[in-house]
Amino acid sequence: MKQYWLMKSEPDEVSIDDLMAAPKHTMPWFGVRNYQARNFMRDGMQPGDGVLFYHSSCPQPGVAGVAEVASGAYPDHSQFEEGGKYFDPKATPEQPRWISVDVLGVKKTALLPLSEMRQMPELEDMLLLKKGSRLSITPVTPAQWKVITSRLKA
């Protein structure tokens, strides 16, 4: 059964424009260093699942496009890059700690700002909007997906 996710990215690191410009509009989703978000990728995500591509840690955060999960989970290569931003000295190729999935850009949309999402009563239970929620990947219900995608404009 198809599932839906919200995946946050800082646009100065990877933006919806970067995803849409990538070969075949596909990129690995790397650098997740939270166990709960990792577990969502490892245990929950399946190719074909819907993704709300969310720009975070920027002047106007919000949903910037629609994507889909394009691969199953595999070890995140960045955990092995000594000196890299996401290097993890405890990770080994035999026992990786961190996971990636490939994400396929479906379409860039006009930004649906977080401030507008907060005003939508249909989204009051959305994990993104819960006080203290900082996860980079969260599940989205089918009803939330429908409400948000119906508001997204090209």
Short mmCIF file of N, CA, C and O in Angstrom, two decimals, residues 16-129:
data_model
loop_
_atom_site.label_atom_id
_atom_site.label_comp_id
_atom_site.label_asym_id
_atom_site.label_seq_id
_atom_site.Cartn_x
_atom_site.Cartn_y
_atom_site.Cartn_z
N ILE A 16 14.78 21.68 -4.31
CA ILE A 16 13.92 21.06 -5.33
C ILE A 16 14.49 21.34 -6.72
O ILE A 16 14.43 20.48 -7.60
N ASP A 17 15.09 22.51 -6.91
CA ASP A 17 15.73 22.82 -8.21
C ASP A 17 16.88 21.86 -8.49
O ASP A 17 17.05 21.40 -9.63
N ASP A 18 17.67 21.56 -7.46
CA ASP A 18 18.78 20.60 -7.63
C ASP A 18 18.24 19.23 -8.02
O ASP A 18 18.79 18.57 -8.91
N LEU A 19 17.17 18.81 -7.36
CA LEU A 19 16.58 17.51 -7.67
C LEU A 19 16.08 17.47 -9.10
O LEU A 19 16.33 16.52 -9.84
N MET A 20 15.38 18.52 -9.52
CA MET A 20 14.81 18.53 -10.87
C MET A 20 15.90 18.65 -11.94
O MET A 20 15.69 18.23 -13.08
N ALA A 21 17.07 19.19 -11.58
CA ALA A 21 18.18 19.31 -12.52
C ALA A 21 19.07 18.07 -12.55
O ALA A 21 19.90 17.93 -13.45
N ALA A 22 18.90 17.17 -11.59
CA ALA A 22 19.73 15.97 -11.52
C ALA A 22 19.40 15.03 -12.68
O ALA A 22 18.28 15.04 -13.20
N PRO A 23 20.38 14.21 -13.08
CA PRO A 23 20.09 13.23 -14.14
C PRO A 23 18.87 12.38 -13.77
O PRO A 23 18.78 11.87 -12.65
N LYS A 24 17.93 12.29 -14.69
CA LYS A 24 16.68 11.55 -14.51
C LYS A 24 15.89 12.05 -13.29
O LYS A 24 15.07 11.33 -12.73
N HIS A 25 16.17 13.29 -12.84
CA HIS A 25 15.49 13.91 -11.68
C HIS A 25 15.61 13.05 -10.43
O HIS A 25 14.72 13.06 -9.57
N THR A 26 16.72 12.32 -10.30
CA THR A 26 16.88 11.38 -9.19
C THR A 26 18.18 11.65 -8.44
O THR A 26 19.22 11.87 -9.05
N MET A 27 18.07 11.61 -7.10
CA MET A 27 19.24 11.82 -6.24
C MET A 27 19.13 10.93 -5.01
O MET A 27 18.02 10.63 -4.56
N PRO A 28 20.29 10.57 -4.43
CA PRO A 28 20.25 9.88 -3.14
C PRO A 28 19.90 10.86 -2.02
O PRO A 28 20.35 12.01 -2.04
N TRP A 29 19.08 10.41 -1.07
CA TRP A 29 18.75 11.21 0.11
C TRP A 29 19.73 10.77 1.18
O TRP A 29 19.60 9.71 1.77
N PHE A 30 20.75 11.58 1.43
CA PHE A 30 21.85 11.19 2.31
C PHE A 30 21.95 12.15 3.49
O PHE A 30 21.33 13.20 3.50
N GLY A 31 22.75 11.77 4.46
CA GLY A 31 23.06 12.65 5.58
C GLY A 31 22.06 12.61 6.72
O GLY A 31 22.19 13.40 7.66
N VAL A 32 21.09 11.73 6.69
CA VAL A 32 20.14 11.62 7.80
C VAL A 32 20.87 10.99 8.98
O VAL A 32 21.41 9.90 8.86
N ARG A 33 20.89 11.70 10.10
CA ARG A 33 21.60 11.23 11.28
C ARG A 33 20.71 11.23 12.51
O ARG A 33 21.11 11.60 13.61
N ASN A 34 19.50 10.80 12.32
CA ASN A 34 18.55 10.63 13.41
C ASN A 34 18.00 9.21 13.27
O ASN A 34 17.58 8.82 12.17
N TYR A 35 18.00 8.46 14.35
CA TYR A 35 17.60 7.05 14.27
C TYR A 35 16.15 6.87 13.86
O TYR A 35 15.83 5.97 13.09
N GLN A 36 15.25 7.71 14.34
CA GLN A 36 13.84 7.55 13.97
C GLN A 36 13.64 7.82 12.49
O GLN A 36 12.96 7.07 11.80
N ALA A 37 14.26 8.89 11.98
CA ALA A 37 14.15 9.19 10.54
C ALA A 37 14.81 8.07 9.72
O ALA A 37 14.28 7.65 8.69
N ARG A 38 15.94 7.57 10.18
CA ARG A 38 16.60 6.45 9.50
C ARG A 38 15.67 5.24 9.45
O ARG A 38 15.55 4.57 8.42
N ASN A 39 15.00 4.96 10.55
CA ASN A 39 14.11 3.80 10.60
C ASN A 39 12.93 3.97 9.65
O ASN A 39 12.48 2.98 9.06
N PHE A 40 12.43 5.18 9.49
CA PHE A 40 11.37 5.41 8.50
C PHE A 40 11.87 5.03 7.11
O PHE A 40 11.16 4.37 6.35
N MET A 41 13.11 5.44 6.77
CA MET A 41 13.66 5.10 5.46
C MET A 41 13.89 3.60 5.33
O MET A 41 13.55 2.98 4.32
N ARG A 42 14.47 3.02 6.36
CA ARG A 42 14.85 1.60 6.31
C ARG A 42 13.64 0.67 6.35
O ARG A 42 13.57 -0.30 5.59
N ASP A 43 12.69 0.97 7.22
CA ASP A 43 11.61 0.02 7.49
C ASP A 43 10.28 0.40 6.85
O ASP A 43 9.41 -0.47 6.73
N GLY A 44 10.11 1.65 6.48
CA GLY A 44 8.80 2.08 6.01
C GLY A 44 8.73 2.44 4.54
O GLY A 44 7.74 2.13 3.87
N MET A 45 9.75 3.08 4.03
CA MET A 45 9.69 3.58 2.66
C MET A 45 9.81 2.47 1.64
O MET A 45 10.62 1.55 1.79
N GLN A 46 9.00 2.61 0.58
CA GLN A 46 9.04 1.68 -0.54
C GLN A 46 9.05 2.48 -1.83
O GLN A 46 8.48 3.58 -1.89
N PRO A 47 9.68 1.96 -2.88
CA PRO A 47 9.63 2.66 -4.17
C PRO A 47 8.17 2.94 -4.56
O PRO A 47 7.30 2.09 -4.39
N GLY A 48 7.94 4.16 -5.03
CA GLY A 48 6.60 4.58 -5.42
C GLY A 48 5.87 5.38 -4.36
O GLY A 48 4.86 6.02 -4.64
N ASP A 49 6.36 5.36 -3.11
CA ASP A 49 5.74 6.17 -2.07
C ASP A 49 5.85 7.65 -2.43
O ASP A 49 6.85 8.09 -3.02
N GLY A 50 4.86 8.43 -2.05
CA GLY A 50 4.85 9.85 -2.32
C GLY A 50 5.69 10.63 -1.33
O GLY A 50 5.76 10.27 -0.15
N VAL A 51 6.31 11.71 -1.81
CA VAL A 51 7.16 12.56 -0.97
C VAL A 51 6.78 14.02 -1.17
O VAL A 51 6.71 14.49 -2.31
N LEU A 52 6.56 14.71 -0.07
CA LEU A 52 6.46 16.16 -0.09
C LEU A 52 7.88 16.68 0.16
O LEU A 52 8.46 16.41 1.21
N PHE A 53 8.45 17.37 -0.82
CA PHE A 53 9.82 17.89 -0.72
C PHE A 53 9.72 19.24 -0.01
O PHE A 53 9.13 20.18 -0.52
N TYR A 54 10.29 19.31 1.17
CA TYR A 54 10.13 20.45 2.07
C TYR A 54 11.45 21.19 2.24
O TYR A 54 12.46 20.57 2.59
N HIS A 55 11.44 22.49 1.99
CA HIS A 55 12.62 23.32 2.24
C HIS A 55 12.59 23.78 3.70
O HIS A 55 11.60 24.37 4.15
N SER A 56 13.67 23.50 4.44
CA SER A 56 13.75 23.87 5.85
C SER A 56 14.98 24.74 6.10
O SER A 56 15.85 24.87 5.24
N SER A 57 15.03 25.31 7.30
CA SER A 57 16.17 26.15 7.72
C SER A 57 16.50 27.20 6.67
O SER A 57 17.64 27.36 6.25
N CYS A 58 15.47 27.91 6.24
CA CYS A 58 15.62 28.95 5.23
C CYS A 58 14.63 30.08 5.57
O CYS A 58 13.77 29.90 6.44
N PRO A 59 14.74 31.22 4.91
CA PRO A 59 13.85 32.33 5.26
C PRO A 59 12.36 32.00 5.19
O PRO A 59 11.59 32.46 6.03
N GLN A 60 11.94 31.21 4.22
CA GLN A 60 10.53 30.82 4.15
C GLN A 60 10.43 29.31 3.94
O GLN A 60 10.43 28.83 2.82
N PRO A 61 10.33 28.55 5.05
CA PRO A 61 10.21 27.10 4.91
C PRO A 61 8.83 26.72 4.38
O PRO A 61 7.84 27.43 4.58
N GLY A 62 8.80 25.55 3.70
CA GLY A 62 7.54 25.04 3.21
C GLY A 62 7.72 23.95 2.17
O GLY A 62 8.85 23.62 1.80
N VAL A 63 6.61 23.43 1.69
CA VAL A 63 6.63 22.39 0.67
C VAL A 63 6.93 23.06 -0.68
O VAL A 63 6.24 23.99 -1.09
N ALA A 64 7.99 22.57 -1.34
CA ALA A 64 8.47 23.18 -2.58
C ALA A 64 8.24 22.30 -3.80
O ALA A 64 8.52 22.71 -4.92
N GLY A 65 7.75 21.07 -3.57
CA GLY A 65 7.54 20.18 -4.70
C GLY A 65 7.10 18.81 -4.27
O GLY A 65 6.96 18.52 -3.07
N VAL A 66 6.87 17.97 -5.27
CA VAL A 66 6.42 16.60 -5.06
C VAL A 66 7.48 15.67 -5.66
O VAL A 66 8.01 15.93 -6.74
N ALA A 67 7.74 14.59 -4.93
CA ALA A 67 8.71 13.60 -5.39
C ALA A 67 8.16 12.23 -5.03
O ALA A 67 7.05 12.10 -4.50
N GLU A 68 8.94 11.21 -5.35
CA GLU A 68 8.57 9.87 -4.88
C GLU A 68 9.83 9.10 -4.54
O GLU A 68 10.93 9.41 -5.02
N VAL A 69 9.66 8.13 -3.68
CA VAL A 69 10.76 7.24 -3.32
C VAL A 69 11.06 6.39 -4.55
O VAL A 69 10.16 5.80 -5.14
N ALA A 70 12.34 6.36 -4.95
CA ALA A 70 12.72 5.70 -6.20
C ALA A 70 13.54 4.43 -6.00
O ALA A 70 13.87 3.76 -6.97
N SER A 71 13.88 4.12 -4.75
CA SER A 71 14.67 2.90 -4.50
C SER A 71 14.36 2.38 -3.11
O SER A 71 13.80 3.10 -2.28
N GLY A 72 14.79 1.18 -2.88
CA GLY A 72 14.78 0.66 -1.52
C GLY A 72 15.94 1.26 -0.74
O GLY A 72 16.79 1.97 -1.30
N ALA A 73 15.99 0.97 0.53
CA ALA A 73 17.04 1.51 1.39
C ALA A 73 18.38 0.83 1.11
O ALA A 73 18.43 -0.36 0.78
N TYR A 74 19.44 1.61 1.22
CA TYR A 74 20.80 1.09 1.07
C TYR A 74 21.73 1.92 1.94
O TYR A 74 21.36 3.03 2.36
N PRO A 75 22.95 1.45 2.24
CA PRO A 75 23.84 2.20 3.11
C PRO A 75 24.17 3.59 2.53
O PRO A 75 24.47 3.73 1.35
N ASP A 76 24.11 4.59 3.39
CA ASP A 76 24.45 5.97 3.02
C ASP A 76 25.97 6.07 2.87
O ASP A 76 26.71 5.87 3.83
N HIS A 77 26.42 6.36 1.66
CA HIS A 77 27.87 6.42 1.38
C HIS A 77 28.58 7.50 2.19
O HIS A 77 29.76 7.37 2.49
N SER A 78 27.87 8.56 2.56
CA SER A 78 28.53 9.68 3.23
C SER A 78 29.03 9.32 4.64
O SER A 78 29.92 9.99 5.16
N GLN A 79 28.50 8.25 5.23
CA GLN A 79 28.97 7.86 6.56
C GLN A 79 30.40 7.33 6.53
O GLN A 79 31.07 7.30 7.56
N PHE A 80 30.87 6.95 5.36
CA PHE A 80 32.21 6.37 5.22
C PHE A 80 33.26 7.38 4.73
O PHE A 80 34.43 7.04 4.62
N GLU A 81 32.85 8.60 4.41
CA GLU A 81 33.75 9.60 3.84
C GLU A 81 34.49 10.35 4.94
O GLU A 81 34.00 11.36 5.46
N GLU A 82 35.66 9.83 5.29
CA GLU A 82 36.45 10.42 6.36
C GLU A 82 36.71 11.90 6.07
O GLU A 82 37.09 12.28 4.97
N GLY A 83 36.46 12.74 7.06
CA GLY A 83 36.62 14.18 6.90
C GLY A 83 35.39 14.86 6.35
O GLY A 83 35.31 16.08 6.30
N GLY A 84 34.41 14.09 5.92
CA GLY A 84 33.18 14.66 5.37
C GLY A 84 32.21 15.09 6.47
O GLY A 84 32.31 14.66 7.62
N LYS A 85 31.27 15.91 6.09
CA LYS A 85 30.28 16.46 7.02
C LYS A 85 29.48 15.35 7.72
O LYS A 85 29.07 15.50 8.87
N TYR A 86 29.23 14.24 7.04
CA TYR A 86 28.37 13.19 7.57
C TYR A 86 29.14 11.92 7.96
O TYR A 86 28.54 10.87 8.17
N PHE A 87 30.46 12.03 8.06
CA PHE A 87 31.29 10.88 8.44
C PHE A 87 30.90 10.36 9.82
O PHE A 87 30.65 11.14 10.74
N ASP A 88 30.84 9.04 9.95
CA ASP A 88 30.56 8.40 11.24
C ASP A 88 31.65 7.37 11.49
O ASP A 88 31.69 6.33 10.82
N PRO A 89 32.56 7.63 12.43
CA PRO A 89 33.67 6.70 12.66
C PRO A 89 33.23 5.33 13.16
O PRO A 89 33.99 4.37 13.07
N LYS A 90 32.00 5.21 13.67
CA LYS A 90 31.52 3.92 14.16
C LYS A 90 30.89 3.07 13.06
O LYS A 90 30.62 1.89 13.26
N ALA A 91 30.67 3.66 11.90
CA ALA A 91 30.06 2.93 10.78
C ALA A 91 31.14 2.21 9.99
O ALA A 91 32.22 2.73 9.77
N THR A 92 30.81 1.00 9.57
CA THR A 92 31.70 0.24 8.70
C THR A 92 30.88 -0.30 7.53
O THR A 92 29.66 -0.46 7.66
N PRO A 93 31.52 -0.61 6.41
CA PRO A 93 30.77 -1.21 5.30
C PRO A 93 30.06 -2.51 5.71
O PRO A 93 28.99 -2.82 5.21
N GLU A 94 30.66 -3.25 6.65
CA GLU A 94 30.05 -4.48 7.11
C GLU A 94 28.86 -4.22 8.04
O GLU A 94 27.92 -5.02 8.10
N GLN A 95 28.93 -3.13 8.78
CA GLN A 95 27.85 -2.76 9.70
C GLN A 95 27.55 -1.26 9.56
O GLN A 95 27.91 -0.47 10.43
N PRO A 96 26.89 -0.87 8.47
CA PRO A 96 26.55 0.54 8.29
C PRO A 96 25.51 0.96 9.32
O PRO A 96 24.69 0.15 9.77
N ARG A 97 25.56 2.22 9.71
CA ARG A 97 24.60 2.75 10.69
C ARG A 97 23.51 3.59 10.04
O ARG A 97 22.46 3.78 10.62
N TRP A 98 23.81 4.13 8.86
CA TRP A 98 22.93 5.12 8.25
C TRP A 98 22.47 4.69 6.87
O TRP A 98 23.19 3.98 6.17
N ILE A 99 21.30 5.14 6.50
CA ILE A 99 20.60 4.65 5.31
C ILE A 99 20.31 5.80 4.35
O ILE A 99 20.06 6.92 4.78
N SER A 100 20.29 5.49 3.07
CA SER A 100 19.82 6.40 2.03
C SER A 100 18.71 5.71 1.25
O SER A 100 18.62 4.48 1.25
N VAL A 101 17.92 6.51 0.58
CA VAL A 101 17.02 6.04 -0.47
C VAL A 101 17.18 7.03 -1.61
O VAL A 101 17.58 8.17 -1.40
N ASP A 102 16.89 6.60 -2.82
CA ASP A 102 16.88 7.53 -3.94
C ASP A 102 15.51 8.17 -4.02
O ASP A 102 14.49 7.52 -3.75
N VAL A 103 15.50 9.46 -4.37
CA VAL A 103 14.27 10.22 -4.50
C VAL A 103 14.18 10.75 -5.93
O VAL A 103 15.16 11.26 -6.48
N LEU A 104 13.01 10.60 -6.53
CA LEU A 104 12.73 11.05 -7.89
C LEU A 104 11.86 12.30 -7.84
O LEU A 104 10.77 12.26 -7.25
N GLY A 105 12.34 13.38 -8.43
CA GLY A 105 11.54 14.60 -8.49
C GLY A 105 10.40 14.44 -9.48
O GLY A 105 10.62 14.06 -10.63
N VAL A 106 9.18 14.69 -9.04
CA VAL A 106 8.00 14.61 -9.90
C VAL A 106 7.67 15.99 -10.45
O VAL A 106 7.49 16.17 -11.65
N LYS A 107 7.61 17.00 -9.55
CA LYS A 107 7.38 18.37 -10.02
C LYS A 107 7.74 19.38 -8.95
O LYS A 107 7.59 19.14 -7.76
N LYS A 108 8.26 20.50 -9.43
CA LYS A 108 8.47 21.66 -8.58
C LYS A 108 7.16 22.43 -8.56
O LYS A 108 6.47 22.53 -9.57
N THR A 109 6.81 22.96 -7.39
CA THR A 109 5.58 23.74 -7.27
C THR A 109 5.90 25.09 -6.66
O THR A 109 7.01 25.31 -6.15
N ALA A 110 4.93 25.96 -6.70
CA ALA A 110 5.05 27.19 -5.91
C ALA A 110 5.12 26.75 -4.45
O ALA A 110 4.50 25.76 -4.05
N LEU A 111 5.87 27.47 -3.65
CA LEU A 111 6.05 27.12 -2.24
C LEU A 111 4.72 27.21 -1.49
O LEU A 111 4.00 28.20 -1.60
N LEU A 112 4.41 26.16 -0.74
CA LEU A 112 3.31 26.20 0.22
C LEU A 112 3.97 26.44 1.57
O LEU A 112 4.55 25.54 2.16
N PRO A 113 3.92 27.69 2.06
CA PRO A 113 4.68 28.04 3.27
C PRO A 113 4.17 27.34 4.53
O PRO A 113 2.97 27.07 4.66
N LEU A 114 5.10 27.10 5.43
CA LEU A 114 4.76 26.53 6.73
C LEU A 114 3.70 27.38 7.42
O LEU A 114 2.76 26.85 8.01
N SER A 115 3.82 28.69 7.32
CA SER A 115 2.85 29.58 7.97
C SER A 115 1.43 29.33 7.46
O SER A 115 0.47 29.36 8.24
N GLU A 116 1.29 29.05 6.18
CA GLU A 116 -0.03 28.75 5.60
C GLU A 116 -0.51 27.37 6.05
O GLU A 116 -1.70 27.18 6.36
N MET A 117 0.40 26.43 6.13
CA MET A 117 0.03 25.08 6.57
C MET A 117 -0.49 25.11 8.00
O MET A 117 -1.43 24.39 8.34
N ARG A 118 0.09 25.97 8.82
CA ARG A 118 -0.35 26.09 10.22
C ARG A 118 -1.78 26.61 10.33
O ARG A 118 -2.43 26.41 11.34
N GLN A 119 -2.26 27.29 9.31
CA GLN A 119 -3.61 27.86 9.32
C GLN A 119 -4.66 26.87 8.80
O GLN A 119 -5.85 27.18 8.82
N MET A 120 -4.25 25.71 8.37
CA MET A 120 -5.16 24.74 7.77
C MET A 120 -5.62 23.74 8.83
O MET A 120 -4.84 22.91 9.28
N PRO A 121 -6.90 23.82 9.25
CA PRO A 121 -7.37 22.92 10.31
C PRO A 121 -7.22 21.44 9.97
O PRO A 121 -7.03 20.62 10.87
N GLU A 122 -7.25 21.10 8.69
CA GLU A 122 -7.13 19.70 8.28
C GLU A 122 -5.74 19.13 8.60
O GLU A 122 -5.55 17.91 8.57
N LEU A 123 -4.78 20.01 8.88
CA LEU A 123 -3.40 19.56 9.13
C LEU A 123 -3.01 19.65 10.61
O LEU A 123 -1.85 19.43 10.94
N GLU A 124 -3.96 19.93 11.48
CA GLU A 124 -3.61 20.17 12.89
C GLU A 124 -2.89 18.99 13.53
O GLU A 124 -2.11 19.18 14.48
N ASP A 125 -3.10 17.76 13.05
CA ASP A 125 -2.43 16.59 13.62
C ASP A 125 -1.16 16.20 12.88
O ASP A 125 -0.54 15.18 13.21
N MET A 126 -0.76 16.97 11.89
CA MET A 126 0.43 16.64 11.11
C MET A 126 1.68 16.74 11.99
O MET A 126 1.86 17.71 12.72
N LEU A 127 2.54 15.72 11.93
CA LEU A 127 3.74 15.69 12.76
C LEU A 127 4.62 16.93 12.57
O LEU A 127 5.18 17.44 13.53
N LEU A 128 4.73 17.40 11.35
CA LEU A 128 5.54 18.59 11.08
C LEU A 128 5.11 19.77 11.94
O LEU A 128 5.94 20.57 12.36
N LEU A 129 3.82 19.87 12.21
CA LEU A 129 3.28 21.03 12.91
C LEU A 129 3.24 20.87 14.42
O LEU A 129 2.84 21.80 15.13
#
